[in-house]
XYZ file of C-alpha atoms in Angstrom:
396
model
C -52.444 -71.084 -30.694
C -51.530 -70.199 -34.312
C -49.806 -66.965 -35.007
C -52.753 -65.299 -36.036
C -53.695 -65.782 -32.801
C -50.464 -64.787 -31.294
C -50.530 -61.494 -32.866
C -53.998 -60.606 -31.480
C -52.945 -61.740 -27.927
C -49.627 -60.307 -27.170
C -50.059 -56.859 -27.819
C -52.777 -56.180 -25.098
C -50.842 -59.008 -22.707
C -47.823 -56.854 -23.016
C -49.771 -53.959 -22.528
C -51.489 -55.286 -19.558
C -47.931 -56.616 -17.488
C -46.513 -52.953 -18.350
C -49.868 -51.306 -16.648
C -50.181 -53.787 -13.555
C -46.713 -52.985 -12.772
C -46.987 -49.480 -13.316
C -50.445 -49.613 -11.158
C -48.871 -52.519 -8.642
C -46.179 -49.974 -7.990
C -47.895 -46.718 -7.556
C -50.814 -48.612 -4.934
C -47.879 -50.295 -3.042
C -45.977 -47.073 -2.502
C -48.982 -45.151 -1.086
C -49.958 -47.880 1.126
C -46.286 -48.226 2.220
C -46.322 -44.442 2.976
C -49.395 -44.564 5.244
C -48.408 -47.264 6.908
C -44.487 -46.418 7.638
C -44.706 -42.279 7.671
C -47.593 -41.120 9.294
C -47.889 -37.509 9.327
C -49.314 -36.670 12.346
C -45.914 -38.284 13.780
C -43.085 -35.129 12.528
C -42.294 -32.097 14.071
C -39.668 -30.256 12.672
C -35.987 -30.391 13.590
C -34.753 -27.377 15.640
C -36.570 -24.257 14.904
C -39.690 -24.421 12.567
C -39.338 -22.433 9.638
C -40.885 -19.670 8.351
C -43.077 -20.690 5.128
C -44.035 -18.244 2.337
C -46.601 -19.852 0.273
C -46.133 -18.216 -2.989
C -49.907 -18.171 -5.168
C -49.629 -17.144 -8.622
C -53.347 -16.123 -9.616
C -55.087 -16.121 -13.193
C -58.584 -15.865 -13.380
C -61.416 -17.569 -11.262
C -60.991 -20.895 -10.860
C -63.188 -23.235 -10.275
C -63.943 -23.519 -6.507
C -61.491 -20.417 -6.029
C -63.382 -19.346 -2.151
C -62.747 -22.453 -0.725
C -59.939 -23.443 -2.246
C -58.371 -20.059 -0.585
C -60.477 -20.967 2.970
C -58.654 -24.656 3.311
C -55.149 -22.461 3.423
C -56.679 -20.579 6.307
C -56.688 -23.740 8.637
C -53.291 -24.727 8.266
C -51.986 -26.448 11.458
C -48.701 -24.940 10.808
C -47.922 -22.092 13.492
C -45.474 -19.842 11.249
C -46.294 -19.337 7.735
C -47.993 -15.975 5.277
C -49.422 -16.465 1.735
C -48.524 -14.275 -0.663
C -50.819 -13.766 -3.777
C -50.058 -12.509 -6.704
C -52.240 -10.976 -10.232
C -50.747 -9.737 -13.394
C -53.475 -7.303 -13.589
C -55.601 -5.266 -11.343
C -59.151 -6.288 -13.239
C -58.358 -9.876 -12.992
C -61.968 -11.279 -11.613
C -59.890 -13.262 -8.830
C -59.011 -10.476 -7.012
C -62.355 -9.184 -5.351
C -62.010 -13.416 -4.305
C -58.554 -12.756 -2.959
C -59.604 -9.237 -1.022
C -62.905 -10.984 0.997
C -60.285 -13.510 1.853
C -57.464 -11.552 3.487
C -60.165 -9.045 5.000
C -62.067 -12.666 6.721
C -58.869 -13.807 7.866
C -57.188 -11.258 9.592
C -55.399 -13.931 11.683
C -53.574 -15.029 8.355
C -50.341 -12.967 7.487
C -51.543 -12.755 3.626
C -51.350 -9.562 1.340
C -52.061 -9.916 -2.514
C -49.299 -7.942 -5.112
C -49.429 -7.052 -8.577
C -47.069 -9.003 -10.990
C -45.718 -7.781 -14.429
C -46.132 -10.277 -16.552
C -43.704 -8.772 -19.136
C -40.801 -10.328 -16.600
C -40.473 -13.999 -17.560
C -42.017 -15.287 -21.414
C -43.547 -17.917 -19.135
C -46.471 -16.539 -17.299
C -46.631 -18.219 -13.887
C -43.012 -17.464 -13.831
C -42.931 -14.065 -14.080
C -45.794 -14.171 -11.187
C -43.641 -16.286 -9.167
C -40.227 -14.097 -9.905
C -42.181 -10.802 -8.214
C -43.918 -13.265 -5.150
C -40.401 -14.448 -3.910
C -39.259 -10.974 -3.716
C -42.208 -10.366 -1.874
C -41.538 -13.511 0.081
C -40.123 -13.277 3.911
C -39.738 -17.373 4.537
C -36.843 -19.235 4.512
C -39.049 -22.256 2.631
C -41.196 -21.528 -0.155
C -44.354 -22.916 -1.194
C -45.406 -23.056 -4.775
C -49.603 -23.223 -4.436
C -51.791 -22.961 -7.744
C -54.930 -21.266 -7.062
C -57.030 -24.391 -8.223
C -55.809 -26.393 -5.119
C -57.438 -27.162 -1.664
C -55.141 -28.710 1.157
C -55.843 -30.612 4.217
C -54.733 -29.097 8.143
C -51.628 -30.951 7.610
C -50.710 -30.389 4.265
C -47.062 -27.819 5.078
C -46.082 -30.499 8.033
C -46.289 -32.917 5.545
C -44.583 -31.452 2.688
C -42.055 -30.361 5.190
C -41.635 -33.999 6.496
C -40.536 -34.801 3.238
C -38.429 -31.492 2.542
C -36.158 -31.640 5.800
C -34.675 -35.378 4.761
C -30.784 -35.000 4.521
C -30.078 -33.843 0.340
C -33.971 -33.422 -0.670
C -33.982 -30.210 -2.246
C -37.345 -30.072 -3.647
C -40.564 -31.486 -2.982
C -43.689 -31.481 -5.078
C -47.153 -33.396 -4.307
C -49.632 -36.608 -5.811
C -52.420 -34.428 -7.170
C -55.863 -36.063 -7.257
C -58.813 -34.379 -8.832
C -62.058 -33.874 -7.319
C -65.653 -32.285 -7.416
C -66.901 -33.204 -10.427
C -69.783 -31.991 -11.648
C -69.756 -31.992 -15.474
C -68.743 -34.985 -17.880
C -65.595 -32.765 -18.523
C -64.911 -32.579 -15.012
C -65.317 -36.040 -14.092
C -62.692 -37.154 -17.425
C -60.705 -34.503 -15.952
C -60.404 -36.040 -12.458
C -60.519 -39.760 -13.775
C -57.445 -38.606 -16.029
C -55.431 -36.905 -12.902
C -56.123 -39.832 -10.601
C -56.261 -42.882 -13.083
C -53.585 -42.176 -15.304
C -50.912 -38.748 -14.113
C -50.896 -39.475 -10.706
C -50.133 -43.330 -10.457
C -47.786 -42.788 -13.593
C -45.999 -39.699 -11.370
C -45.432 -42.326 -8.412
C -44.225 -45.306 -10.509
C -41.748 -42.659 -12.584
C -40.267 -42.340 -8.670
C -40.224 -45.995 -8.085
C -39.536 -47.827 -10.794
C -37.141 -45.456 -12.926
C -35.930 -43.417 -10.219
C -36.956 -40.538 -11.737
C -39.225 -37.861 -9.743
C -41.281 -35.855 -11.811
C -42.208 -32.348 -10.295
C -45.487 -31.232 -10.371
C -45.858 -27.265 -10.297
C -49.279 -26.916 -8.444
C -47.693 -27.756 -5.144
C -44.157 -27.482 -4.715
C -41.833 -26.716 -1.948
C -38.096 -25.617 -1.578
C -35.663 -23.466 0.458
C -35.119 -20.561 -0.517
C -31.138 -20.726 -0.167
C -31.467 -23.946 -2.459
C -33.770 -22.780 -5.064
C -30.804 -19.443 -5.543
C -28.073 -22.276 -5.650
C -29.636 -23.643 -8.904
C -30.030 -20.130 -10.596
C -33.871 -19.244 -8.771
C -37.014 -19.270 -11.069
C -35.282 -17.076 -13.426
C -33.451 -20.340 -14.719
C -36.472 -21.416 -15.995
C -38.529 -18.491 -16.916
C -38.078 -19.232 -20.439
C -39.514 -22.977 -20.160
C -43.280 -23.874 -20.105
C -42.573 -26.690 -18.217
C -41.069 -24.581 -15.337
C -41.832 -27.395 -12.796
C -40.082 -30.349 -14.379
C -37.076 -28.101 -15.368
C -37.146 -26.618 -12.341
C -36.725 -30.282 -10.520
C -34.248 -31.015 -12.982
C -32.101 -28.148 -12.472
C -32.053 -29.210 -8.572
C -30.900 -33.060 -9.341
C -28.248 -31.649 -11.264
C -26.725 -29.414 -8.382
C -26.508 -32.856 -6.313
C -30.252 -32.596 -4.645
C -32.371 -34.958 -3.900
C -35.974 -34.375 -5.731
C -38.825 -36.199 -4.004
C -42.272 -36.433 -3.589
C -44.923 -35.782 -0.901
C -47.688 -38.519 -1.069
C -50.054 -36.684 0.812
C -52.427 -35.971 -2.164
C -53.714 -32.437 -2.717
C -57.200 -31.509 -4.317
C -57.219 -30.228 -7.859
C -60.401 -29.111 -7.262
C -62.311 -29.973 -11.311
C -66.280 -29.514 -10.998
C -67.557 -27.242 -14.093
C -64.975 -27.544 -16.503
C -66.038 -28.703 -20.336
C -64.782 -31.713 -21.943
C -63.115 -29.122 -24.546
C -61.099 -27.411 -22.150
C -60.251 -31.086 -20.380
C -58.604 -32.090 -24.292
C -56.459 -28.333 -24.418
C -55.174 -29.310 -21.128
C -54.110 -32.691 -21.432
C -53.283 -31.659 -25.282
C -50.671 -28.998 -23.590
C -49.346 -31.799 -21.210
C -48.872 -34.461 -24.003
C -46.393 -31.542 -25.702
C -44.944 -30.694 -23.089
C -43.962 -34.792 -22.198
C -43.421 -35.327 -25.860
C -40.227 -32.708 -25.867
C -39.306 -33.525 -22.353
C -39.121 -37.041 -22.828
C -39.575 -38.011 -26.371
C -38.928 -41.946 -26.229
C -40.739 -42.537 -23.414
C -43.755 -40.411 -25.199
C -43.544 -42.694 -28.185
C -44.413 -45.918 -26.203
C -46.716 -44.178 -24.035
C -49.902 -45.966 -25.209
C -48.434 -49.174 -24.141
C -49.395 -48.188 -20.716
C -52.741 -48.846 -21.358
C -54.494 -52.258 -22.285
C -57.796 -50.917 -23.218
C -56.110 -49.031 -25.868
C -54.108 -51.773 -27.139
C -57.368 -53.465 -27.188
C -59.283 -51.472 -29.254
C -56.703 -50.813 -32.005
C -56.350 -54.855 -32.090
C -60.032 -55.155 -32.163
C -60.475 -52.444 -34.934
C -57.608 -54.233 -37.292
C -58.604 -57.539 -36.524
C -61.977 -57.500 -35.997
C -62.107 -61.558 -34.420
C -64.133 -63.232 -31.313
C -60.500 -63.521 -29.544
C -59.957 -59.367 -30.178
C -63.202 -59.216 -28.280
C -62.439 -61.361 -25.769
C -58.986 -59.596 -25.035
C -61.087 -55.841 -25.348
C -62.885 -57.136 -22.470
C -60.227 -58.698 -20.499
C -58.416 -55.398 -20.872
C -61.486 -53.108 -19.560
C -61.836 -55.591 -16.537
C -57.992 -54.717 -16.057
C -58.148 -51.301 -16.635
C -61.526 -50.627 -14.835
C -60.237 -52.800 -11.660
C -57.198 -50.575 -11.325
C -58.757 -47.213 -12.378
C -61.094 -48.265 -8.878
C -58.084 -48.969 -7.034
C -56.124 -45.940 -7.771
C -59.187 -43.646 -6.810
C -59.970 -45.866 -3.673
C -56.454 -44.867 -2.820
C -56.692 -41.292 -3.715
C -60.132 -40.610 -3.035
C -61.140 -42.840 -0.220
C -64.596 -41.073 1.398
C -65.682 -39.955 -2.160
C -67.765 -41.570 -4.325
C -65.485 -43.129 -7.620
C -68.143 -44.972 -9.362
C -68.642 -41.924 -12.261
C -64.745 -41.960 -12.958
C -64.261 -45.709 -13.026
C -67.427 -45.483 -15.413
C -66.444 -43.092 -18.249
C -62.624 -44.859 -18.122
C -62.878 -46.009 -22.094
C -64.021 -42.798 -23.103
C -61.313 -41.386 -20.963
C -58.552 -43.708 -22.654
C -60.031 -42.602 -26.176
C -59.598 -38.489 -24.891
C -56.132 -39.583 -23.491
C -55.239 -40.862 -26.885
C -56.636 -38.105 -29.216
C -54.497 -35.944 -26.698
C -51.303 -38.335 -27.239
C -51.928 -38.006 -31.170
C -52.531 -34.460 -30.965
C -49.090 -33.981 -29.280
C -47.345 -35.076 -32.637
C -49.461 -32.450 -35.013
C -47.617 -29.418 -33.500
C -45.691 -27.498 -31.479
C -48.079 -24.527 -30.444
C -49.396 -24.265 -27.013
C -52.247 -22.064 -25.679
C -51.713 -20.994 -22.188
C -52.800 -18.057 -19.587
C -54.074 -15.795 -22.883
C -50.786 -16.659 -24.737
C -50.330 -18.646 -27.476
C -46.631 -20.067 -27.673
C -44.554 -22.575 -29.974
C -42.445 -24.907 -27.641
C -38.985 -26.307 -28.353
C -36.413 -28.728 -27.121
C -36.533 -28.588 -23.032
C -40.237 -27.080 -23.802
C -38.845 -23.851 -24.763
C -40.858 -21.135 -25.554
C -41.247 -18.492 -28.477
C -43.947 -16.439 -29.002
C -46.287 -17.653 -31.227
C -45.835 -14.626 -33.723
C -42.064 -15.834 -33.952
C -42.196 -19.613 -35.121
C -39.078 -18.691 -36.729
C -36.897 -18.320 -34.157
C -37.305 -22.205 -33.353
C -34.376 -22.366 -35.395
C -32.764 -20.112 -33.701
C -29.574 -21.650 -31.072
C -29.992 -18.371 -29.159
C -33.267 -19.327 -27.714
C-alpha cells in the first residue's frame, strides 16, 4: 500500500475503531443492565417516597393525550403530577384539563407559570412547579414523553444508590410518521443515545438529559435549586454538573423513555439538532471539534469527495455496512417490538443532517427556543437576542 493509499484508508479506519467502541460500549452496557438489574426486582428501602413529577408544558406536542395517559398507569403507589403553562391560551391546556377530569384517581392539578421568572423558559416553569411540589423526590417529565408502568421504580432504583444525586434517562424516539420524524428518531436512537451511554462508560462522564430527570428535593436545594441554572439553556447538563461538584454521584437510568416524534418536518428536526450542536459546542468545545470522527460514513464521504478513487468507494461502502449494522443494533436494543427498518434506511441522509447541524453550530451563537430567540455564551449562557452585546459582558 503506497501512501496515497494510506491516506484514503486511515481516516475512515480510524473513524470506524472510534465508532465500534463507542457503539461496542453503549450495546454492552444495556445488555449488562437487563441482565444484572432487573427492574421488576427493587422495592424501595424503608418508606417509599412521595414523588412530584414536575411537567413543564409548551404547546401541543406531538402525541400530547397519550403521552399524558401512560403517566396515569404508573405502578408506583405514592406519587401527583404537577403541570404547569406560562399562559392560560396555551392549546395544551384543554389536553391537560380532559386529563385530570378522566383521572380522578391521579393526584394532578395544572398551575400557571410566569415565564418572566428565569431567562430560560422551562426554568422559570420548573421554579413555580417545585413550589407547587409536595414530594420529597422530584421528577423532571417533558410533555413529549410516554413512560412504561415501571418507569418511577426504575428511576428510583437508580436514585436510592448510596451518593447518586441525580438521575436522568436513555431517550429513544418513536412513532414516526413523516421523513422528519423518522431522521428525528434515527438521530435520538442511532447517534444521542448510544453516545449518552458511552460518555458514562468510557469517560466517566454522565451527561443529563432534561426530559426525564429525577432528584431529591433536599439535594437539588444543596446545589443552589433550579435557580442556579435559570440563566443557562442547557439547564440539564449544568444542572448535573452543579450536583458532581457538591460530591454527588450523577447517573443514569437505562430504562429508555419514549420521545414520542411522528409528524414533525425535517426543518424543525435540523433547528433542533442545530440548537443541540450549540449547546455541545460551548459545553464541550474540544470534544465538539472531533465530533465527526464518530462517524465512518462521514469520514467516508469527505474522502470519497476529495479523492474521488475505486479504494474511496470501497471504504464508503465498508463504512455504510459499519454504520448501518450498528445503527440496527442500537434500535434493536432500544426499540425491540418496533419495526427499525425506515431508520436504519435513511442513516446516510441522517449522517449528512447530523453534519449540516455540526457545521451549523460554528456559524453562530443564536438559538431559537419556546418563542424566544437567545444568543448563548460560555456554560450556554443566555442573553436575549436584542442584547448580543452584553456577550461581552463578565456580569452575565
Amino acid at each position: 500500500m503506497d501512501w496515497g493509499d494510506l491516506a484514503t484508508v486511515a481516516p475512515t479506519a480510524l473513524s470506524s475503531i472510534i465508532y465500534a467502541t463507542i457503539q461496542t460500549s453503549f450495546l454492552w452496557r444495556i445488555a449488562r443492565h437487563r441482565l444484572v438489574a432487573p427492574v421488576d426486582a427493587w422495592r424501595p428501602p424503608g418508606a417509599t417516597p412521595f414523588v412530584s413529577i414536575l411537567k413543564p408544558v409548551a404547546g401541543v406536542d406531538d402525541g400530547l393525550a397519550d403521552n399524558l395517559e401512560s403517566f396515569a398507569r404508573l405502578d408506583y403507589p405514592c406519587y401527583e403530577i404537577v403541570f404547569g403553562v406560562a399562559s392560560r391560551e396555551d392549546r395544551a391546556v384543554p389536553v391537560i384539563q380532559a386529563f385530570i377530569a378522566a383521572h380522578p384517581e391521579v393526584k394532578a392539578r395544572l398551575c400557571l407559570t410566569d415565564p418572566n421568572e428565569a431567562l430560560n423558559p422551562k426554568v422559570a416553569q420548573l421554579l413555580e412547579l417545585e413550589r407547587r411540589a409536595e414530594g420529597s423526590v422530584l421528577v423532571i417529565s417533558d410533555a413529549n414523553v410516554c413512560v412504561r408502568p415501571d418507569y418511577l421504580r426504575s428511576l428510583l432504583s437508580v436514585l436510592m444508590r448510596p451518593g447518586v444525586g441525580l438521575v436522568s434517562s436513555v431517550v429513544v424516539g418513536t412513532g414516526e410518521r413523516t421523513l422528519g420524524a423518522v431522521v428525528e428518531n434515527a438521530q435520538l436512537g442511532a447517534f444521542i443515545a448510544p453516545g449518552v451511554v458511552a460518555a458514562a462508560e468510557l469517560a466517566g462522564r454522565s451527561i443529563s438529559v432534561g426530559k426525564s430527570m429525577a432528584m431529591r428535593r433536599v439535594d437539588l436545594a444543596r446545589v443552589g435549586g433550579f435557580e442556579s441554572v435559570a440563566h443557562v439553556l442547557a439547564e440539564d447538563d449544568m444542572l448535573g454538573q452543579r450536583f458532581s461538584a457538591c460530591g454527588f454521584v450523577v447517573d443514569l437510568c437505562l430504562d429508555p423513555i419514549e420521545n414520542r416524534n411522528t409528524s414533525g418536518s425535517l426543518t424543525r428536526m435540523l433547528d433542533r439538532h442545530t440548537r443541540w450542536a450549540k449547546m455541545r459546542r460551548t459545553l464541550v468545545p474540544r470534544c465538539f471539534a472531533v465530533e465527526p470522527f464518530n462517524s465512518p460514513l462521514l469520514i467516508a464521504w469527505l474522502t470519497l469527495l476529495l479523492n474521488p478513487t475505486g479504494l474511496a468507494l470501497e471504504m464508503w461502502l465498508f463504512a455504510w455496512t459499519l454504520q448501518s449494522l450498528g445503527t440496527f443494533l442500537a434500535l434493536k436494543m432500544l426499540r425491540p417490538t418496533r419495526s427499525n427498518l425506515a431508520l436504519v434506511a435513511v442513516e446516510p441522509l441522517r449522517t449528512l443532517c447530523w453534519f449540516f447541524c455540526w457545521l451549523n453550530a460554528y456559524s453562530n451563537r443564536r438559538v431559537a427556543w419556546r418563542g424566544n430567540a437567545f444568543y448563548i455564551g460560555s456554560g450556554t449562557a443566555l442573553v436575549a437576542a436584542d442584547e448580543p452585546s452584553s456577550l461581552r459582558s463578565p456580569a452575565r
